[in-house]
Tab-separated table of C-alpha atoms and ligand atoms in Angstrom:
chain	number	residue	atom	x	y	z
A	1	MET	CA	122.934	112.578	75.733
A	2	ILE	CA	119.921	111.555	77.263
A	3	LEU	CA	120.830	112.507	80.576
A	4	ALA	CA	120.087	116.211	79.358
A	5	LEU	CA	116.814	115.620	78.198
A	6	LEU	CA	115.882	114.355	81.419
A	7	ALA	CA	118.104	116.051	83.769
A	8	CYS	CA	115.476	119.749	82.960
A	9	SER	CA	112.624	118.994	85.647
A	10	GLY	CA	115.328	120.268	88.305
A	11	GLY	CA	117.934	118.070	90.971
A	12	ASP	CA	115.876	117.053	94.128
A	13	ASP	CA	116.982	120.234	96.772
A	14	SER	CA	115.437	123.011	94.567
A	15	ALA	CA	111.464	123.860	94.019
A	16	PRO	CA	109.558	120.974	92.419
A	17	ALA	CA	109.090	122.469	88.849
A	18	ALA	CA	105.730	123.599	88.104
A	19	PRO	CA	105.044	121.930	84.740
A	20	SER	CA	104.727	124.632	82.316
A	21	PRO	CA	101.236	125.140	81.325
A	22	VAL	CA	100.383	123.221	77.879
A	23	ASP	CA	98.964	125.870	75.840
A	24	SER	CA	102.061	127.633	75.459
A	25	ASP	CA	104.023	126.981	72.342
A	26	PRO	CA	107.658	125.432	72.906
A	27	THR	CA	110.121	127.572	72.047
A	28	PRO	CA	110.582	127.166	67.867
A	29	ALA	CA	114.207	128.296	67.713
A	30	ASP	CA	115.510	125.758	71.243
A	31	SER	CA	118.614	124.591	69.167
A	32	ALA	CA	118.730	122.389	72.750
A	33	ALA	CA	117.195	118.070	73.034
A	34	PRO	CA	113.800	118.470	72.917
A	35	ASP	CA	112.120	117.838	76.313
A	36	THR	CA	111.002	114.525	76.997
A	37	ARG	CA	108.458	115.511	80.115
A	38	GLY	CA	104.733	115.743	79.120
A	39	LEU	CA	101.891	118.280	81.050
A	40	LEU	CA	99.388	115.607	82.461
A	41	PRO	CA	97.314	114.278	84.586
A	42	LEU	CA	98.438	111.209	85.994
A	43	ALA	CA	96.072	107.991	84.442
A	44	ARG	CA	95.425	105.422	86.944
A	45	LEU	CA	95.626	101.590	85.470
A	46	PRO	CA	92.020	100.986	83.970
A	47	GLU	CA	90.389	98.587	86.939
A	48	LEU	CA	89.292	94.222	85.503
A	49	GLU	CA	85.838	94.008	85.647
A	50	ASP	CA	85.831	92.267	88.072
A	51	LEU	CA	83.102	89.278	86.058
A	52	ASP	CA	81.604	87.146	88.537
A	53	PRO	CA	79.270	88.929	91.047
A	54	ALA	CA	79.038	85.554	93.433
A	55	ASP	CA	81.566	87.047	97.065
A	56	GLY	CA	84.663	85.594	98.123
A	57	ALA	CA	84.996	85.333	93.836
A	58	VAL	CA	86.487	87.439	91.135
A	59	ARG	CA	86.688	86.227	86.977
A	60	VAL	CA	87.863	88.874	85.020
A	61	ALA	CA	89.089	88.574	81.523
A	62	LEU	CA	92.351	89.047	80.194
A	63	VAL	CA	93.717	89.012	76.567
A	64	ALA	CA	97.619	89.369	74.839
A	65	ALA	CA	97.272	91.384	72.220
A	66	PRO	CA	99.503	93.551	69.641
A	67	HIS	CA	98.915	96.579	70.931
A	68	THR	CA	99.873	100.148	70.189
A	69	HIS	CA	101.321	102.476	73.456
A	70	SER	CA	101.725	106.737	73.119
A	71	PHE	CA	103.565	108.693	75.499
A	72	THR	CA	102.327	112.306	74.743
A	73	ASP	CA	104.755	115.228	75.856
A	74	THR	CA	105.615	118.233	76.734
A	75	ASP	CA	105.633	119.442	72.762
A	76	ASN	CA	102.524	117.535	73.184
A	77	THR	CA	103.921	114.974	70.597
A	78	THR	CA	102.995	111.994	70.778
A	79	HIS	CA	105.287	109.331	70.656
A	80	THR	CA	104.047	105.472	69.799
A	81	VAL	CA	106.007	101.830	70.154
A	82	ASP	CA	103.869	98.621	68.088
A	83	GLY	CA	104.031	96.280	71.746
A	84	PHE	CA	101.574	94.081	73.181
A	85	ALA	CA	98.989	94.643	75.834
A	86	TYR	CA	96.512	92.164	78.136
A	87	SER	CA	93.959	94.875	77.885
A	88	SER	CA	92.692	96.948	75.112
A	89	SER	CA	92.713	100.238	76.767
A	90	GLY	CA	96.001	99.078	77.693
A	91	THR	CA	97.678	97.843	81.198
A	92	PRO	CA	95.805	96.721	83.713
A	93	LEU	CA	94.492	96.691	87.135
A	94	ILE	CA	92.697	93.720	89.275
A	95	ARG	CA	91.585	94.218	92.551
A	96	ALA	CA	90.858	91.381	94.769
A	97	GLN	CA	90.517	90.603	98.938
A	98	LEU	CA	92.445	87.834	100.749
A	99	GLY	CA	91.044	84.483	100.593
A	100	ASP	CA	89.685	84.798	97.456
A	101	THR	CA	88.899	82.142	94.823
A	102	PHE	CA	91.149	83.954	91.470
A	103	THR	CA	90.263	82.902	88.087
A	104	ALA	CA	91.688	85.104	84.106
A	105	ASP	CA	89.468	83.421	81.050
A	106	PHE	CA	92.462	84.340	79.252
A	107	THR	CA	93.413	84.158	75.547
A	108	ASN	CA	96.419	84.753	73.087
A	109	ASP	CA	94.988	87.413	70.305
A	110	LEU	CA	99.290	87.201	69.567
A	111	ASP	CA	100.665	85.799	67.042
A	112	GLU	CA	102.930	83.101	68.591
A	113	PRO	CA	102.199	81.727	72.138
A	114	THR	CA	102.656	83.298	75.564
A	115	THR	CA	101.649	82.587	79.304
A	116	ILE	CA	100.742	83.948	82.234
A	117	HIS	CA	102.868	84.129	85.220
A	118	TRP	CA	101.578	85.166	88.799
A	119	HIS	CA	105.052	87.309	89.470
A	120	GLY	CA	105.198	86.685	93.382
A	121	LEU	CA	101.881	84.171	93.913
A	122	ALA	CA	102.300	81.319	95.820
A	123	VAL	CA	99.960	79.234	92.989
A	124	PRO	CA	100.023	76.082	92.744
A	125	TYR	CA	101.953	74.784	89.968
A	126	ASP	CA	99.653	73.940	86.694
A	127	MET	CA	99.212	77.486	87.153
A	128	ASP	CA	102.067	79.138	87.710
A	129	GLY	CA	102.891	79.675	83.256
A	130	VAL	CA	106.200	77.925	83.031
A	131	THR	CA	107.455	75.844	80.189
A	132	TRP	CA	109.314	73.750	82.042
A	133	THR	CA	106.679	70.833	81.980
A	134	ALA	CA	103.858	72.114	79.997
A	135	ASP	CA	103.274	73.987	76.269
A	136	PRO	CA	102.906	77.374	75.799
A	137	ILE	CA	99.490	78.606	74.958
A	138	GLY	CA	99.410	78.825	71.235
A	139	PRO	CA	98.027	81.546	68.979
A	140	GLY	CA	94.433	82.096	68.768
A	141	GLU	CA	94.096	79.286	72.338
A	142	GLY	CA	93.243	79.995	75.284
A	143	PHE	CA	93.657	79.026	78.951
A	144	THR	CA	91.301	79.528	82.660
A	145	TYR	CA	94.088	79.879	85.086
A	146	THR	CA	91.769	79.979	88.605
A	147	PHE	CA	93.726	79.974	92.644
A	148	THR	CA	93.278	81.110	95.951
A	149	LEU	CA	94.489	83.579	96.695
A	150	THR	CA	96.047	83.302	99.574
A	151	GLU	CA	98.860	86.284	100.945
A	152	PRO	CA	97.861	90.251	100.135
A	153	GLY	CA	100.236	92.735	98.429
A	154	THR	CA	101.506	93.710	95.490
A	155	PHE	CA	102.094	91.369	92.054
A	156	TRP	CA	101.731	91.765	88.966
A	157	PHE	CA	101.720	89.316	85.910
A	158	HIS	CA	103.445	89.245	82.609
A	159	PRO	CA	103.758	86.759	79.859
A	160	HIS	CA	106.833	83.243	81.377
A	161	PHE	CA	107.414	82.403	77.069
A	162	ASN	CA	109.558	85.168	75.650
A	163	THR	CA	109.774	86.932	77.987
A	164	ASP	CA	111.945	89.900	77.726
A	165	GLU	CA	110.833	90.124	73.760
A	166	GLN	CA	106.886	90.383	75.367
A	167	VAL	CA	107.113	91.761	78.384
A	168	SER	CA	109.558	95.092	77.292
A	169	GLY	CA	106.127	95.202	74.431
A	170	GLY	CA	104.152	96.096	77.317
A	171	LEU	CA	103.396	93.153	78.145
A	172	TYR	CA	101.709	92.967	81.904
A	173	GLY	CA	99.020	93.440	84.487
A	174	VAL	CA	98.689	94.141	87.937
A	175	LEU	CA	97.244	92.145	90.989
A	176	ILE	CA	96.430	93.980	94.186
A	177	VAL	CA	96.068	91.410	97.313
A	178	GLU	CA	94.062	93.927	99.199
A	179	ASP	CA	93.299	92.920	103.270
A	180	PRO	CA	90.652	94.024	104.067
A	181	ALA	CA	91.953	94.688	108.460
A	182	ASP	CA	94.257	97.120	106.885
A	183	PRO	CA	93.797	100.604	107.090
A	184	ALA	CA	91.928	103.208	105.383
A	185	VAL	CA	94.080	105.921	103.256
A	186	ASP	CA	92.273	108.391	100.379
A	187	GLU	CA	93.756	106.799	97.173
A	188	ASP	CA	95.281	103.790	96.317
A	189	LEU	CA	97.143	104.365	94.252
A	190	VAL	CA	98.984	101.997	91.985
A	191	LEU	CA	102.070	103.427	90.988
A	192	LEU	CA	103.346	101.274	87.972
A	193	ILE	CA	107.048	102.140	86.551
A	194	ASP	CA	108.000	101.005	83.229
A	195	ASP	CA	111.184	102.087	80.235
A	196	TRP	CA	110.674	102.929	77.257
A	197	ASP	CA	113.966	103.314	75.308
A	198	LEU	CA	113.691	107.180	73.136
A	199	ASP	CA	117.025	107.796	70.246
A	200	PRO	CA	118.853	110.431	72.355
A	201	ILE	CA	118.515	113.085	69.514
A	202	THR	CA	114.655	112.711	67.614
A	203	ALA	CA	113.389	111.527	71.199
A	204	GLU	CA	111.288	109.026	69.310
A	205	ILE	CA	111.008	105.859	70.987
A	206	ASP	CA	112.874	104.074	68.977
A	207	ASP	CA	111.688	100.622	70.234
A	208	MET	CA	111.166	98.774	73.002
A	209	ASP	CA	113.996	97.040	73.439
A	210	HIS	CA	114.702	99.350	76.934
A	211	ASP	CA	118.466	99.208	76.440
A	212	HIS	CA	119.164	101.929	79.249
A	213	VAL	CA	121.870	101.815	82.154
A	214	ALA	CA	122.057	104.374	84.264
A	215	ALA	CA	119.936	107.253	83.501
A	216	GLU	CA	119.300	106.812	79.292
A	217	GLY	CA	115.902	105.833	78.281
A	218	SER	CA	112.796	106.926	79.707
A	219	TRP	CA	111.098	106.821	82.355
A	220	THR	CA	107.011	106.096	82.717
A	221	VAL	CA	104.543	106.008	85.225
A	222	ASN	CA	101.369	104.425	84.408
A	223	GLY	CA	102.825	104.640	80.634
A	224	GLN	CA	103.250	107.932	81.426
A	225	LEU	CA	106.324	110.669	80.403
A	226	GLN	CA	106.388	112.533	83.585
A	227	PRO	CA	102.553	112.884	84.577
A	228	THR	CA	101.171	115.419	87.476
A	229	LEU	CA	99.147	114.375	90.476
A	230	THR	CA	97.216	117.051	91.642
A	231	LEU	CA	96.697	116.708	95.681
A	232	ASP	CA	95.003	118.193	98.361
A	233	GLY	CA	96.366	118.268	101.589
A	234	GLY	CA	94.889	115.671	104.169
A	235	SER	CA	95.211	113.303	102.508
A	236	ALA	CA	96.898	109.526	102.993
A	237	LEU	CA	97.624	107.129	100.513
A	238	ARG	CA	98.830	103.998	100.437
A	239	VAL	CA	101.226	103.789	96.887
A	240	ARG	CA	102.298	100.992	95.574
A	241	VAL	CA	104.712	101.792	93.228
A	242	LEU	CA	106.127	98.360	91.144
A	243	ASN	CA	109.693	98.241	88.520
A	244	VAL	CA	107.823	96.480	85.166
A	245	SER	CA	110.851	97.462	83.643
A	246	ASN	CA	111.904	94.010	81.603
A	247	LEU	CA	116.142	95.967	82.765
A	248	GLY	CA	116.007	98.935	84.059
A	249	TYR	CA	116.187	99.983	87.928
A	250	LEU	CA	114.992	102.755	89.669
A	251	ASP	CA	116.694	104.659	92.776
A	252	LEU	CA	113.023	106.715	93.620
A	253	THR	CA	113.858	109.307	96.301
A	254	TRP	CA	110.779	111.589	97.710
A	255	PRO	CA	110.972	113.593	100.766
A	256	ASP	CA	110.209	112.272	103.755
A	257	ILE	CA	109.960	107.570	102.514
A	258	ARG	CA	107.663	106.301	105.360
A	259	GLN	CA	108.275	103.332	102.850
A	260	LEU	CA	105.631	99.946	103.966
A	261	GLY	CA	106.694	97.121	102.901
A	262	SER	CA	107.951	95.406	99.602
A	263	ASP	CA	107.532	92.574	96.738
A	264	GLN	CA	104.290	90.320	99.778
A	265	GLY	CA	102.335	93.481	101.415
A	266	ILE	CA	103.585	95.003	105.216
A	267	GLY	CA	106.258	94.808	106.319
A	268	GLY	CA	108.173	93.495	109.716
A	269	ALA	CA	108.426	97.825	110.819
A	270	LEU	CA	107.878	101.003	109.006
A	271	SER	CA	110.737	102.081	108.255
A	272	SER	CA	112.881	105.336	106.783
A	273	PRO	CA	115.428	104.162	103.537
A	274	ASP	CA	116.942	107.753	101.747
A	275	SER	CA	115.454	106.449	98.743
A	276	ILE	CA	114.755	102.921	96.904
A	277	VAL	CA	116.421	100.628	94.871
A	278	LEU	CA	113.957	98.641	92.328
A	279	SER	CA	115.502	96.159	90.813
A	280	PRO	CA	113.685	94.423	87.265
A	281	GLY	CA	110.329	93.123	89.217
A	282	ASP	CA	110.725	94.871	92.169
A	283	ARG	CA	107.396	96.693	94.552
A	284	ALA	CA	107.315	98.516	97.230
A	285	GLU	CA	104.560	100.172	99.241
A	286	ALA	CA	104.811	103.522	101.108
A	287	GLU	CA	102.386	105.646	103.197
A	288	TRP	CA	102.314	108.810	101.705
A	289	LEU	CA	101.106	111.904	104.395
A	290	ILE	CA	100.297	114.575	101.862
A	291	GLY	CA	100.548	118.408	104.449
A	292	GLU	CA	101.124	121.888	102.035
A	293	ASP	CA	104.326	120.709	99.672
A	294	SER	CA	104.170	119.090	96.921
A	295	PHE	CA	107.007	117.116	95.027
A	296	THR	CA	108.552	115.047	92.716
A	297	LEU	CA	109.450	111.726	93.240
A	298	ASP	CA	112.466	111.308	91.918
A	299	ASP	CA	114.533	108.768	90.749
A	300	ALA	CA	118.323	108.787	90.723
A	301	PRO	CA	121.133	107.450	88.481
A	302	TYR	CA	122.025	104.089	89.180
A	303	VAL	CA	124.701	102.016	88.232
A	304	HIS	CA	124.183	98.336	88.068
A	305	GLN	CA	127.629	96.579	86.338
A	306	GLY	CA	129.177	99.071	89.802
A	307	GLY	CA	131.121	102.176	90.024
A	308	SER	CA	129.769	105.181	90.925
A	309	ALA	CA	126.371	106.755	88.884
A	310	TRP	CA	127.039	109.853	87.406
A	311	GLY	CA	124.252	112.716	86.472
A	312	GLU	CA	121.330	114.574	88.869
A	313	ALA	CA	118.037	112.817	89.671
A	314	SER	CA	114.454	112.888	87.278
A	315	ALA	CA	111.728	113.854	88.342
A	316	LEU	CA	109.606	111.001	87.824
A	317	MET	CA	106.173	112.854	88.597
A	318	ASP	CA	105.186	116.075	89.790
A	319	VAL	CA	102.958	115.330	92.697
A	320	GLU	CA	100.787	119.320	92.333
A	321	ILE	CA	98.915	120.624	95.695
A	322	GLY	CA	94.970	120.785	95.277
A	323	THR	CA	93.707	122.511	98.653
A	324	PRO	CA	96.724	122.788	101.130
A	325	SER	CA	95.956	121.715	104.342
A	326	ALA	CA	98.350	120.003	107.577
A	327	ALA	CA	98.958	116.173	106.677
A	328	PRO	CA	97.914	114.053	108.849
A	329	SER	CA	98.764	111.436	111.267
A	330	GLY	CA	100.658	108.262	109.588
A	331	LEU	CA	98.237	104.506	110.155
A	332	ASP	CA	98.109	101.591	111.683
A	333	TRP	CA	99.067	99.491	109.854
A	334	PRO	CA	99.419	95.823	110.441
A	335	PHE	CA	103.045	95.489	110.938
A	336	SER	CA	104.290	91.467	111.842
A	337	GLY	CA	106.633	93.098	114.491
A	338	LEU	CA	108.644	90.399	113.838
A	339	MET	CA	112.488	89.378	113.907
A	340	PRO	CA	114.651	87.712	111.608
A	341	THR	CA	114.516	84.523	111.139
A	342	PRO	CA	118.158	83.737	112.916
A	343	ASP	CA	120.706	82.032	110.204
A	344	PRO	CA	121.101	78.538	111.066
A	345	GLY	CA	124.727	78.630	109.606
A	346	HIS	CA	124.046	75.672	107.006
A	347	THR	CA	123.456	76.457	103.566
A	348	ASP	CA	121.036	73.774	101.758
A	349	ILE	CA	121.251	75.788	98.243
A	350	THR	CA	123.411	77.225	96.764
A	351	TYR	CA	123.251	79.621	93.859
A	352	VAL	CA	126.346	80.804	91.946
A	353	PHE	CA	125.062	84.484	89.617
A	354	SER	CA	128.286	84.282	87.318
A	355	GLY	CA	128.986	86.648	83.895
A	356	SER	CA	129.931	89.157	82.337
A	357	ARG	CA	129.537	92.228	79.834
A	358	GLU	CA	132.971	91.475	77.342
A	359	THR	CA	131.316	87.849	77.482
A	360	GLY	CA	127.832	89.272	76.808
A	361	VAL	CA	126.748	85.338	79.506
A	362	TRP	CA	125.149	85.075	82.250
A	363	LEU	CA	125.114	82.598	84.705
A	364	MET	CA	123.766	80.208	87.584
A	365	ASN	CA	125.729	77.603	89.188
A	366	GLY	CA	128.055	77.449	86.089
A	367	ALA	CA	125.717	76.530	83.319
A	368	VAL	CA	123.384	78.594	81.061
A	369	PHE	CA	119.685	76.437	81.928
A	370	PRO	CA	118.495	73.878	81.381
A	371	ASP	CA	122.578	72.324	81.017
A	372	GLY	CA	122.757	72.745	84.910
A	373	ASP	CA	121.069	70.698	87.832
A	374	ILE	CA	117.531	70.669	89.466
A	375	ASP	CA	118.281	71.094	93.457
A	376	GLU	CA	115.356	69.597	95.529
A	377	VAL	CA	113.313	70.290	99.071
A	378	THR	CA	111.175	67.551	100.874
A	379	LEU	CA	108.230	68.682	100.568
A	380	GLY	CA	107.969	70.223	103.624
A	381	ASP	CA	110.924	71.175	104.823
A	382	ASP	CA	113.128	74.712	105.182
A	383	ALA	CA	115.443	74.950	102.519
A	384	ILE	CA	118.899	78.033	103.546
A	385	ILE	CA	119.202	79.309	100.205
A	386	GLU	CA	122.736	80.245	99.340
A	387	VAL	CA	123.283	83.382	95.971
A	388	ARG	CA	126.713	84.476	95.757
A	389	ASN	CA	127.301	87.253	93.498
A	390	LEU	CA	130.626	86.501	91.935
A	391	SER	CA	130.238	88.865	87.985
A	392	PRO	CA	130.665	92.609	87.865
A	393	ALA	CA	127.027	93.137	87.663
A	394	GLU	CA	124.159	93.508	89.565
A	395	HIS	CA	122.056	90.226	89.648
A	396	PRO	CA	117.605	90.636	90.788
A	397	TYR	CA	117.536	87.081	91.895
A	398	HIS	CA	113.409	85.531	91.981
A	399	LEU	CA	111.703	82.637	93.345
A	400	HIS	CA	108.769	81.340	91.444
A	401	GLY	CA	106.177	78.834	93.476
A	402	MET	CA	107.363	80.765	97.648
A	403	PRO	CA	107.638	84.178	99.014
A	404	PHE	CA	111.306	83.655	100.875
A	405	GLU	CA	112.618	85.648	103.821
A	406	VAL	CA	115.978	87.547	103.869
A	407	LEU	CA	118.146	86.283	106.319
A	408	SER	CA	121.038	88.655	105.285
A	409	ILE	CA	122.439	90.214	103.117
A	410	ASP	CA	125.976	90.359	102.663
A	411	GLY	CA	126.490	89.367	106.490
A	412	ILE	CA	124.198	91.602	107.746
A	413	ALA	CA	120.627	90.971	108.810
A	414	PRO	CA	117.159	92.975	108.007
A	415	ALA	CA	116.089	95.496	111.092
A	416	ALA	CA	112.962	93.880	111.091
A	417	ARG	CA	111.742	90.100	108.984
A	418	GLN	CA	111.275	91.231	105.486
A	419	MET	CA	109.780	88.975	103.548
A	420	GLU	CA	110.795	88.871	99.649
A	421	ASP	CA	110.010	86.901	96.597
A	422	THR	CA	112.680	89.673	93.737
A	423	LEU	CA	115.307	90.973	95.963
A	424	ASN	CA	119.140	92.750	94.265
A	425	LEU	CA	122.263	91.049	94.740
A	426	GLY	CA	124.716	93.408	93.626
A	427	VAL	CA	127.857	93.193	92.793
A	428	TYR	CA	129.926	90.282	93.542
A	429	SER	CA	127.740	90.591	97.007
A	430	THR	CA	125.741	87.424	98.342
A	431	VAL	CA	122.060	86.496	100.290
A	432	ARG	CA	120.846	83.688	102.695
A	433	LEU	CA	117.682	83.614	101.931
A	434	ARG	CA	115.376	80.976	103.882
A	435	VAL	CA	112.242	79.661	101.464
A	436	GLU	CA	109.804	76.593	103.524
A	437	GLY	CA	109.395	74.021	100.876
A	438	ASN	CA	105.553	74.247	100.854
A	439	ASN	CA	104.596	73.985	97.754
A	440	PRO	CA	105.299	71.340	95.657
A	441	GLY	CA	106.486	71.841	91.995
A	442	ASP	CA	109.539	72.426	89.801
A	443	TRP	CA	110.020	76.214	91.357
A	444	MET	CA	112.139	79.106	88.134
A	445	SER	CA	114.532	80.227	90.251
A	446	HIS	CA	115.947	83.188	87.495
A	447	CYS	CA	117.661	86.412	87.252
A	448	HIS	CA	114.679	88.869	86.646
A	449	ILE	CA	116.620	90.410	84.226
A	450	LEU	CA	114.957	89.689	81.899
A	451	PRO	CA	117.713	89.268	78.262
A	452	HIS	CA	120.136	87.159	81.408
A	453	ALA	CA	117.714	84.923	82.351
A	454	GLU	CA	116.413	84.750	79.160
A	455	GLY	CA	119.968	84.413	78.440
A	456	GLY	CA	120.428	81.422	80.216
A	457	MET	CA	120.276	82.285	83.874
A	458	MET	CA	118.046	80.505	85.710
A	459	SER	CA	117.967	77.058	87.177
A	460	VAL	CA	114.733	74.920	88.684
A	461	LEU	CA	113.831	73.521	92.571
A	462	ARG	CA	111.675	70.865	92.406
A	463	VAL	CA	109.550	70.663	95.643
A	464	ASN	CA	109.077	66.819	95.763
A	465	SER	CA	106.310	65.207	97.898
A	466	PRO	CA	108.185	62.978	100.290
A	467	LYS	CA	107.727	58.834	99.437
B	1	C2O	CU1	108.450	88.098	86.879
B	1	C2O	CU2	110.063	84.181	86.063
B	1	C2O	O1	109.119	86.422	86.303
B	2	CU	CU1	121.313	89.188	86.033
């Protein structure tokens, strides 16, 4: 049913759906399912003010508090969800530069404990926001997070306590670490994508369960239902897309994809995939070279339980052209040009994902966290990790503390060196990863489908100093 709502904006080959004018009255007798598209111009995430005037330092204030998220559809009806946010103006964006000292003065104004985890960033262990060896931050309490930004990329942050519920209520933000050496663009555009559960009959937002599979549910871009972005021909954009859903998968398409990188910034080489699958927690970077043609950012139905997807792609966002002009040529991105590290063949750590929807139990190495064994790596050593998915569902593997290199996916090495912190595992698939054990601590290693992680699909990778 929801599919019907979302499919209305047209298939992939048709001309991009022109948004109907805001002031045209919706046809009243229309008994069909309500239209859940929106018509608003795309909002940019509100950028937090840097409270430290010094060069090389960025300091922000973050407050976790109850927040009403609202979404306006084509009928100009506003749907609301009572959730949470880190800023009174919604989901905050932080921009900093490579090498900066970053500080966040955090206050918990929720009525339950929370933490902040800096997803994808190699932070010192006591800044990682996990509650494995530390207490969470209680209501009314605060904490100062501070660390150096050592890698450029598109990162995000979210709680690591009652994670599924707090993240699905909208408690997250974006942290962009810019490399000043990168090419200048007309816009560095952040698209934060989340799904919210719409009632199939009334299109009211029921709750924040986000419990959709495939094309159900309603995706928002920067908190808006199918917004419209107007760009001028001749402009070049760096587009950073984040999937912050607690369990929804995106399969993104637009014409002539030019992918620059993924979780950990600009990658080994430019790639031109047919679509970009973003599992929960995943990010991608792309270049948009705008010419004369409008287009839509589409999401194809994606089934993460195996089997084939059904239904049509739905538009997440319309891109309209202001002043048409020839598209610029691609910019000179600092791709590493590196090939993947050859797989050394041995395995230091094996993770097995198992479980099923029938049992509702999701396991890592046969155990429910924290019952499993701790895997140890000596500080300074590389660890070769093999992750095997023996379950009939996909799982995004995520490691805290250190990014990893993808050595192979089902035996196939990537075309260029690929650094990630979140990597989706297909049904019954096996991936091999290399992590440099250069950050001492007890790092959470888990599935980023948050109900799975909370259910126990999590483990600890300990990086120890040699005695
Ligand atoms: Cu983004 Cu342990 O999580
Ligand atoms: Cu999972």
